[in-house]
CSV table of C-alpha atoms and ligand atoms in Angstrom, one decimal:
chain,number,residue,atom,x,y,z
H,1,MET,CA,-7.3,27.7,113.0
H,2,ALA,CA,-9.0,27.3,109.6
H,3,GLY,CA,-12.7,28.0,109.6
H,4,ILE,CA,-13.1,29.8,112.9
H,5,GLU,CA,-14.0,33.0,111.1
H,6,GLU,CA,-17.2,31.6,109.6
H,7,ARG,CA,-20.1,33.9,110.4
H,8,THR,CA,-23.9,33.5,110.6
H,9,PHE,CA,-26.8,35.8,111.0
H,10,ILE,CA,-29.1,35.2,114.0
H,11,ALA,CA,-32.2,37.2,114.9
H,12,ILE,CA,-34.4,37.0,117.9
H,13,LYS,CA,-37.8,37.5,116.5
H,14,PRO,CA,-40.5,39.8,118.1
H,15,ASP,CA,-42.0,37.0,120.1
H,16,GLY,CA,-38.6,36.1,121.6
H,17,VAL,CA,-38.1,39.7,122.6
H,18,GLN,CA,-41.7,40.0,124.0
H,19,ARG,CA,-41.3,36.8,126.0
H,20,ARG,CA,-38.0,38.0,127.5
H,21,LEU,CA,-35.9,35.2,125.9
H,22,VAL,CA,-33.1,37.5,124.7
H,23,GLY,CA,-30.7,36.7,127.5
H,24,GLU,CA,-31.5,32.9,127.4
H,25,ILE,CA,-30.8,32.8,123.6
H,26,ILE,CA,-27.6,34.8,123.8
H,27,ARG,CA,-26.4,32.7,126.8
H,28,ARG,CA,-26.6,29.6,124.6
H,29,PHE,CA,-24.5,31.0,121.9
H,30,GLU,CA,-22.0,32.4,124.3
H,31,GLN,CA,-21.7,29.3,126.4
H,32,LYS,CA,-21.2,27.1,123.2
H,33,GLY,CA,-18.1,29.2,122.6
H,34,PHE,CA,-19.2,31.4,119.6
H,35,LYS,CA,-18.0,34.9,119.4
H,36,LEU,CA,-20.4,37.9,119.1
H,37,VAL,CA,-19.2,40.3,116.3
H,38,GLY,CA,-22.3,42.4,115.7
H,39,MET,CA,-25.6,43.1,117.5
H,40,LYS,CA,-28.4,45.6,117.3
H,41,PHE,CA,-31.9,46.1,118.6
H,42,LEU,CA,-34.3,47.4,116.0
H,43,HIS,CA,-37.9,47.5,114.7
H,44,ALA,CA,-37.2,46.2,111.2
H,45,SER,CA,-38.9,47.8,108.2
H,46,GLU,CA,-41.3,45.8,106.1
H,47,GLU,CA,-39.0,46.5,103.2
H,48,LEU,CA,-36.1,44.9,105.0
H,49,LEU,CA,-38.2,42.0,106.1
H,50,LYS,CA,-39.6,41.3,102.6
H,51,GLU,CA,-36.0,41.3,101.3
H,52,HIS,CA,-34.8,39.0,104.1
H,53,TYR,CA,-37.6,36.5,103.3
H,54,SER,CA,-37.7,37.1,99.5
H,55,ASP,CA,-37.2,33.4,98.8
H,56,LEU,CA,-40.6,32.7,100.6
H,57,LYS,CA,-42.6,35.5,98.8
H,58,ASP,CA,-44.8,33.0,96.9
H,59,ARG,CA,-45.7,30.9,100.0
H,60,PRO,CA,-49.2,31.3,101.5
H,61,PHE,CA,-47.9,32.3,104.9
H,62,PHE,CA,-45.6,35.1,103.6
H,63,ALA,CA,-48.0,38.0,104.5
H,64,GLY,CA,-48.5,36.7,108.0
H,65,LEU,CA,-44.8,36.1,108.4
H,66,ILE,CA,-44.0,39.7,107.5
H,67,ASP,CA,-46.7,41.0,109.8
H,68,TYR,CA,-45.4,39.0,112.7
H,69,MET,CA,-41.7,40.0,112.0
H,70,HIS,CA,-42.9,43.6,111.8
H,71,SER,CA,-45.0,43.4,115.0
H,72,GLY,CA,-42.2,44.6,117.3
H,73,PRO,CA,-38.4,44.9,117.8
H,74,VAL,CA,-35.9,42.2,117.0
H,75,VAL,CA,-32.4,41.5,118.1
H,76,ALA,CA,-30.1,41.1,115.0
H,77,MET,CA,-26.8,39.5,115.6
H,78,VAL,CA,-23.7,38.1,113.9
H,79,TRP,CA,-22.0,35.2,115.5
H,80,GLU,CA,-18.6,33.8,114.5
H,81,GLY,CA,-16.9,30.5,115.0
H,82,LEU,CA,-16.1,27.0,113.6
H,83,ASN,CA,-19.1,25.7,111.6
H,84,VAL,CA,-21.3,28.4,113.1
H,85,VAL,CA,-23.9,28.2,110.3
H,86,LYS,CA,-24.5,24.5,110.6
H,87,THR,CA,-24.1,24.3,114.4
H,88,GLY,CA,-26.3,27.4,114.8
H,89,ARG,CA,-29.1,25.6,112.9
H,90,VAL,CA,-28.7,22.5,115.1
H,91,MET,CA,-28.9,24.7,118.2
H,92,LEU,CA,-32.1,26.4,116.8
H,93,GLY,CA,-33.9,23.1,116.0
H,94,GLU,CA,-36.3,22.5,113.2
H,95,THR,CA,-38.5,25.2,111.6
H,96,ASP,CA,-41.6,23.7,113.3
H,97,PRO,CA,-41.0,23.7,117.1
H,98,ALA,CA,-43.1,20.5,117.2
H,99,ASP,CA,-40.4,18.7,115.3
H,100,SER,CA,-37.5,20.2,117.3
H,101,LYS,CA,-35.7,18.1,119.9
H,102,PRO,CA,-35.5,19.0,123.5
H,103,GLY,CA,-32.2,20.8,124.1
H,104,THR,CA,-32.7,23.0,121.1
H,105,ILE,CA,-33.9,26.6,121.3
H,106,ARG,CA,-37.1,26.0,119.5
H,107,GLY,CA,-37.6,22.6,121.1
H,108,ASP,CA,-37.3,24.1,124.6
H,109,LEU,CA,-38.8,27.5,124.3
H,110,CYS,CA,-41.7,27.6,121.8
H,111,MET,CA,-44.5,25.6,120.3
H,112,HIS,CA,-45.9,26.9,117.0
H,113,VAL,CA,-44.3,27.3,113.6
H,114,THR,CA,-45.6,30.9,113.2
H,115,ARG,CA,-44.1,31.9,116.6
H,116,ASN,CA,-40.7,30.1,116.5
H,117,ILE,CA,-38.7,33.0,118.2
H,118,ILE,CA,-35.4,32.9,116.3
H,119,HIS,CA,-33.9,33.0,112.8
H,120,GLY,CA,-30.6,31.5,111.8
H,121,SER,CA,-29.0,31.5,108.3
H,122,ASP,CA,-29.3,28.1,106.5
H,123,SER,CA,-26.0,28.2,104.5
H,124,VAL,CA,-22.7,30.1,104.4
H,125,GLU,CA,-24.0,31.9,101.2
H,126,SER,CA,-27.3,33.0,102.7
H,127,ALA,CA,-25.4,34.0,105.9
H,128,ASN,CA,-23.2,36.4,103.9
H,129,THR,CA,-26.2,37.8,102.1
H,130,GLU,CA,-28.2,38.3,105.3
H,131,ILE,CA,-25.3,39.9,107.1
H,132,ASP,CA,-24.8,42.4,104.2
H,133,LEU,CA,-28.6,43.1,104.3
H,134,TRP,CA,-28.8,43.8,108.1
H,135,PHE,CA,-25.4,45.3,108.9
H,136,GLN,CA,-23.1,47.9,107.6
H,137,PRO,CA,-19.5,46.7,107.5
H,138,GLU,CA,-18.4,49.1,110.2
H,139,GLU,CA,-21.1,47.7,112.6
H,140,LEU,CA,-19.2,44.4,112.7
H,141,VAL,CA,-16.5,44.5,115.4
H,142,SER,CA,-13.1,42.7,114.8
H,143,TYR,CA,-11.4,41.7,118.0
H,144,GLN,CA,-9.3,38.8,119.3
H,145,ASN,CA,-11.1,36.5,121.7
H,146,CYS,CA,-8.8,35.6,124.5
H,147,THR,CA,-10.5,32.2,125.0
H,148,ASP,CA,-9.7,30.9,121.5
H,149,ASP,CA,-7.0,28.5,122.8
H,150,CYS,CA,-9.3,27.0,125.4
H,151,ILE,CA,-12.1,26.5,122.8
H,152,TYR,CA,-10.2,25.4,119.7
H,153,GLY,CA,-6.9,24.0,121.1
F,201,DAT,P1,-36.3,28.6,109.1
F,201,DAT,O1,-36.7,29.8,109.9
F,201,DAT,O2,-36.2,27.4,109.9
F,201,DAT,O3,-35.1,28.9,108.2
F,201,DAT,P2,-37.9,28.9,106.6
F,201,DAT,O4,-36.8,29.7,106.1
F,201,DAT,O5,-38.4,27.7,105.8
F,201,DAT,O6,-37.6,28.3,108.1
F,201,DAT,O7,-39.2,29.8,106.9
F,201,DAT,C1,-39.0,31.1,107.5
F,201,DAT,C2,-40.0,31.3,108.6
F,201,DAT,O8,-41.3,31.2,108.0
F,201,DAT,C3,-40.1,30.2,109.7
F,201,DAT,O9,-39.1,30.4,110.7
F,201,DAT,C4,-41.5,30.3,110.2
F,201,DAT,C5,-42.3,30.6,108.9
F,201,DAT,N1,-42.8,29.4,108.3
F,201,DAT,C6,-42.1,28.5,107.6
F,201,DAT,N2,-43.0,27.5,107.2
F,201,DAT,C7,-44.2,27.8,107.6
F,201,DAT,C8,-45.5,27.3,107.5
F,201,DAT,N3,-45.7,26.1,106.9
F,201,DAT,N4,-46.5,27.9,108.1
F,201,DAT,C9,-46.4,29.1,108.7
F,201,DAT,N5,-45.2,29.7,108.8
F,201,DAT,C10,-44.1,29.1,108.3
F,202,MG,MG1,-34.9,30.1,106.6
């Protein structure tokens, strides 16, 4: 089916790891029907994080954001599926957890904008840039998901 190979970059931030929310967050993407094609657990370098958030470098919260993202390990993932970029953002909720609806990850699991537990790409273009930044091509795994017919018809 057209469009089911769209990919997004999702990262569980250091607070999500510390609060033991890794399984809960992965469960939501799995149960929705998305396909995991890449995953690693790493303590990201400041250099990588500054590049990842380079569009925010002039914002007053940038230094604090980099410190927080560098405070501990993160789970970096690539998920694949129909409209996964847009649907992933819906599943995350709004940037500020206070504006996020119940049922979303941020709406259910966190409270403050500076500790919002998860990152998700905001467009197909930024997803491709972020995937290239965080993963080598050989770290992404191609495989057939045997549930595709059940999920997409
Ligand atoms: P998102 O993570 O929803 O894509 P963003 O790209 O605008 O949001 O900002 C990246 C991160 O920066 C966000 O997840 C948390 C932090 N941030 C955004 N706005 C902030 C603010 N006004 N004060 C403090 N941190 C903020
Ligand atoms: Mg963003």
